[in-house]
Amino acid sequence: DVQLQASGGGLVQAGESLRLSCAVSGLVLNDYAIGWFRQAPGKERVGVSCVSAGDGDTYYADSVKGRFTIFADSRKNAVYLQIDHLKPEDTGVYYCGASDLPLNYYCTHPEGGDGEDYWGQGTQVTVSS
């Protein structure tokens, strides 16, 4: 079974940092795009950052460029999201997902498409002003 286990969320103040972790099992990390998606209250899930573990390509949503850093550790089969300079608008449930879709398409189309698509449970990030 494929499992993605997200962790690392919490309640923080604006300007602080968090590191989210996504532990992946049941698939070879280098064969997939792994992404972090945020769902704010009352809003749809949106991609914030994705990485192609095999070649290191990354995607960042415009709203997080310069503040979020995604990186994969193939030895640990894990993907991390370093979030710096947190803002209240970063608040939401952060989900990690995996897909064999092309990186940029996957990150901008969380509804998925033809092919493999896996999701983990979310981790809550709450940023107070």
PDB file of C-alpha atoms in Angstrom:
ATOM      1  CA  ASP A   1       0.000   0.000   0.000  1.00  0.00           C
ATOM      2  CA  VAL A   2       1.095   3.539  -0.746  1.00  0.00           C
ATOM      3  CA  GLN A   3       1.116   5.776   2.301  1.00  0.00           C
ATOM      4  CA  LEU A   4       2.018   9.420   2.724  1.00  0.00           C
ATOM      5  CA  GLN A   5       2.301  10.684   6.286  1.00  0.00           C
ATOM      6  CA  ALA A   6       2.377  14.443   6.755  1.00  0.00           C
ATOM      7  CA  SER A   7       3.568  16.055   9.956  1.00  0.00           C
ATOM      8  CA  GLY A   8       5.091  19.218  11.332  1.00  0.00           C
ATOM      9  CA  GLY A   9       2.184  21.619  11.402  1.00  0.00           C
ATOM     10  CA  GLY A  10       1.335  23.814  14.343  1.00  0.00           C
ATOM     11  CA  LEU A  11       0.216  27.164  15.654  1.00  0.00           C
ATOM     12  CA  VAL A  12       2.786  29.864  15.059  1.00  0.00           C
ATOM     13  CA  GLN A  13       3.020  33.617  14.875  1.00  0.00           C
ATOM     14  CA  ALA A  14       3.524  35.573  11.695  1.00  0.00           C
ATOM     15  CA  GLY A  15       7.169  35.723  10.722  1.00  0.00           C
ATOM     16  CA  GLU A  16       8.067  32.393  12.272  1.00  0.00           C
ATOM     17  CA  SER A  17       9.101  29.198  10.487  1.00  0.00           C
ATOM     18  CA  LEU A  18       7.923  25.620  10.224  1.00  0.00           C
ATOM     19  CA  ARG A  19       9.206  22.510   8.494  1.00  0.00           C
ATOM     20  CA  LEU A  20       6.625  20.065   7.222  1.00  0.00           C
ATOM     21  CA  SER A  21       7.568  16.462   6.583  1.00  0.00           C
ATOM     22  CA  CYS A  22       5.983  13.898   4.293  1.00  0.00           C
ATOM     23  CA  ALA A  23       7.085  10.331   4.891  1.00  0.00           C
ATOM     24  CA  VAL A  24       6.377   8.190   1.845  1.00  0.00           C
ATOM     25  CA  SER A  25       6.138   4.414   1.673  1.00  0.00           C
ATOM     26  CA  GLY A  26       5.032   1.983  -0.979  1.00  0.00           C
ATOM     27  CA  LEU A  27       6.454   3.813  -3.966  1.00  0.00           C
ATOM     28  CA  VAL A  28       9.816   4.844  -5.328  1.00  0.00           C
ATOM     29  CA  LEU A  29      10.175   8.544  -4.665  1.00  0.00           C
ATOM     30  CA  ASN A  30      12.267   9.233  -7.751  1.00  0.00           C
ATOM     31  CA  ASP A  31       9.486   8.019 -10.040  1.00  0.00           C
ATOM     32  CA  TYR A  32       6.913  10.570  -8.873  1.00  0.00           C
ATOM     33  CA  ALA A  33       6.150  14.206  -8.421  1.00  0.00           C
ATOM     34  CA  ILE A  34       5.540  14.919  -4.746  1.00  0.00           C
ATOM     35  CA  GLY A  35       3.664  17.983  -3.744  1.00  0.00           C
ATOM     36  CA  TRP A  36       2.343  20.053  -0.899  1.00  0.00           C
ATOM     37  CA  PHE A  37      -1.158  21.395  -1.240  1.00  0.00           C
ATOM     38  CA  ARG A  38      -2.975  23.806   1.044  1.00  0.00           C
ATOM     39  CA  GLN A  39      -6.665  23.935   1.785  1.00  0.00           C
ATOM     40  CA  ALA A  40      -7.780  27.037   3.617  1.00  0.00           C
ATOM     41  CA  PRO A  41     -11.135  27.106   5.404  1.00  0.00           C
ATOM     42  CA  GLY A  42     -13.954  27.295   2.872  1.00  0.00           C
ATOM     43  CA  LYS A  43     -11.587  27.171  -0.089  1.00  0.00           C
ATOM     44  CA  GLU A  44     -10.417  24.597  -2.584  1.00  0.00           C
ATOM     45  CA  ARG A  45      -7.176  22.739  -2.273  1.00  0.00           C
ATOM     46  CA  VAL A  46      -4.349  24.477  -4.130  1.00  0.00           C
ATOM     47  CA  GLY A  47      -0.811  23.464  -4.912  1.00  0.00           C
ATOM     48  CA  VAL A  48       1.875  25.456  -3.119  1.00  0.00           C
ATOM     49  CA  SER A  49       5.014  23.536  -4.025  1.00  0.00           C
ATOM     50  CA  CYS A  50       5.978  20.336  -5.785  1.00  0.00           C
ATOM     51  CA  VAL A  51       9.204  18.504  -6.492  1.00  0.00           C
ATOM     52  CA  SER A  52      10.244  15.903  -9.000  1.00  0.00           C
ATOM     53  CA  ALA A  53      12.493  13.821  -6.808  1.00  0.00           C
ATOM     54  CA  GLY A  54      14.161  12.119  -9.749  1.00  0.00           C
ATOM     55  CA  ASP A  55      15.595  15.247 -11.373  1.00  0.00           C
ATOM     56  CA  GLY A  56      15.162  17.877  -8.667  1.00  0.00           C
ATOM     57  CA  ASP A  57      12.808  20.115 -10.616  1.00  0.00           C
ATOM     58  CA  THR A  58      10.582  22.225  -8.419  1.00  0.00           C
ATOM     59  CA  TYR A  59       7.442  24.285  -8.708  1.00  0.00           C
ATOM     60  CA  TYR A  60       6.332  27.087  -6.404  1.00  0.00           C
ATOM     61  CA  ALA A  61       3.099  29.017  -6.412  1.00  0.00           C
ATOM     62  CA  ASP A  62       3.704  32.745  -6.814  1.00  0.00           C
ATOM     63  CA  SER A  63       2.402  33.456  -3.323  1.00  0.00           C
ATOM     64  CA  VAL A  64       5.121  31.365  -1.678  1.00  0.00           C
ATOM     65  CA  LYS A  65       8.172  32.033  -3.835  1.00  0.00           C
ATOM     66  CA  GLY A  66      11.107  33.124  -1.728  1.00  0.00           C
ATOM     67  CA  ARG A  67       9.536  31.833   1.499  1.00  0.00           C
ATOM     68  CA  PHE A  68       8.901  28.132   0.873  1.00  0.00           C
ATOM     69  CA  THR A  69      11.579  25.578   0.001  1.00  0.00           C
ATOM     70  CA  ILE A  70      10.759  22.023  -0.987  1.00  0.00           C
ATOM     71  CA  PHE A  71      13.307  19.247  -1.025  1.00  0.00           C
ATOM     72  CA  ALA A  72      13.319  15.482  -1.249  1.00  0.00           C
ATOM     73  CA  ASP A  73      15.494  12.967   0.559  1.00  0.00           C
ATOM     74  CA  SER A  74      15.408   9.777  -1.493  1.00  0.00           C
ATOM     75  CA  ARG A  75      17.364   7.846   1.126  1.00  0.00           C
ATOM     76  CA  LYS A  76      14.662   8.538   3.690  1.00  0.00           C
ATOM     77  CA  ASN A  77      11.843   8.441   1.115  1.00  0.00           C
ATOM     78  CA  ALA A  78      10.630  11.735   2.456  1.00  0.00           C
ATOM     79  CA  VAL A  79       9.823  15.209   1.165  1.00  0.00           C
ATOM     80  CA  TYR A  80      10.083  18.335   3.261  1.00  0.00           C
ATOM     81  CA  LEU A  81       8.628  21.817   3.012  1.00  0.00           C
ATOM     82  CA  GLN A  82      10.562  24.531   4.800  1.00  0.00           C
ATOM     83  CA  ILE A  83       8.274  27.491   5.396  1.00  0.00           C
ATOM     84  CA  ASP A  84       9.857  30.768   6.451  1.00  0.00           C
ATOM     85  CA  HIS A  85       8.360  34.191   7.128  1.00  0.00           C
ATOM     86  CA  LEU A  86       4.923  32.706   7.688  1.00  0.00           C
ATOM     87  CA  LYS A  87       1.907  34.890   6.979  1.00  0.00           C
ATOM     88  CA  PRO A  88      -1.669  34.560   8.244  1.00  0.00           C
ATOM     89  CA  GLU A  89      -2.759  33.737   4.690  1.00  0.00           C
ATOM     90  CA  ASP A  90      -0.598  30.616   4.830  1.00  0.00           C
ATOM     91  CA  THR A  91      -3.102  29.157   7.280  1.00  0.00           C
ATOM     92  CA  GLY A  92      -4.743  25.921   6.221  1.00  0.00           C
ATOM     93  CA  VAL A  93      -4.461  22.173   6.162  1.00  0.00           C
ATOM     94  CA  TYR A  94      -1.381  21.089   4.265  1.00  0.00           C
ATOM     95  CA  TYR A  95      -1.591  17.793   2.397  1.00  0.00           C
ATOM     96  CA  CYS A  96       1.195  15.928   0.696  1.00  0.00           C
ATOM     97  CA  GLY A  97       0.466  14.028  -2.447  1.00  0.00           C
ATOM     98  CA  ALA A  98       2.210  11.955  -5.082  1.00  0.00           C
ATOM     99  CA  SER A  99       1.476  11.549  -8.751  1.00  0.00           C
ATOM    100  CA  ASP A 100       3.043  10.355 -11.969  1.00  0.00           C
ATOM    101  CA  LEU A 101       1.656  13.408 -13.751  1.00  0.00           C
ATOM    102  CA  PRO A 102       4.102  16.014 -15.060  1.00  0.00           C
ATOM    103  CA  LEU A 103       5.322  18.243 -12.239  1.00  0.00           C
ATOM    104  CA  ASN A 104       3.867  21.607 -13.172  1.00  0.00           C
ATOM    105  CA  TYR A 105       0.541  20.144 -14.272  1.00  0.00           C
ATOM    106  CA  TYR A 106       0.229  18.150 -11.074  1.00  0.00           C
ATOM    107  CA  CYS A 107       0.939  21.146  -8.862  1.00  0.00           C
ATOM    108  CA  THR A 108      -1.585  23.342 -10.628  1.00  0.00           C
ATOM    109  CA  HIS A 109      -4.261  20.651 -10.949  1.00  0.00           C
ATOM    110  CA  PRO A 110      -4.723  19.040  -7.536  1.00  0.00           C
ATOM    111  CA  GLU A 111      -7.864  17.375  -8.833  1.00  0.00           C
ATOM    112  CA  GLY A 112      -5.481  15.091 -10.699  1.00  0.00           C
ATOM    113  CA  GLY A 113      -5.902  13.429 -14.046  1.00  0.00           C
ATOM    114  CA  ASP A 114      -5.240  10.148 -15.777  1.00  0.00           C
ATOM    115  CA  GLY A 115      -2.649   8.112 -13.931  1.00  0.00           C
ATOM    116  CA  GLU A 116      -1.596   7.444 -10.384  1.00  0.00           C
ATOM    117  CA  ASP A 117      -2.584   9.855  -7.645  1.00  0.00           C
ATOM    118  CA  TYR A 118      -2.049   9.405  -3.911  1.00  0.00           C
ATOM    119  CA  TRP A 119      -2.830  11.564  -0.900  1.00  0.00           C
ATOM    120  CA  GLY A 120      -1.865  11.582   2.728  1.00  0.00           C
ATOM    121  CA  GLN A 121      -3.749  13.040   5.638  1.00  0.00           C
ATOM    122  CA  GLY A 122      -3.216  16.721   6.261  1.00  0.00           C
ATOM    123  CA  THR A 123      -1.346  18.657   8.885  1.00  0.00           C
ATOM    124  CA  GLN A 124      -2.802  21.907  10.191  1.00  0.00           C
ATOM    125  CA  VAL A 125      -0.824  25.121   9.964  1.00  0.00           C
ATOM    126  CA  THR A 126      -2.270  28.129  11.743  1.00  0.00           C
ATOM    127  CA  VAL A 127      -0.524  31.477  11.596  1.00  0.00           C
ATOM    128  CA  SER A 128      -1.622  34.204  13.964  1.00  0.00           C
ATOM    129  CA  SER A 129      -1.013  37.863  13.207  1.00  0.00           C
TER     130      SER A 129
END
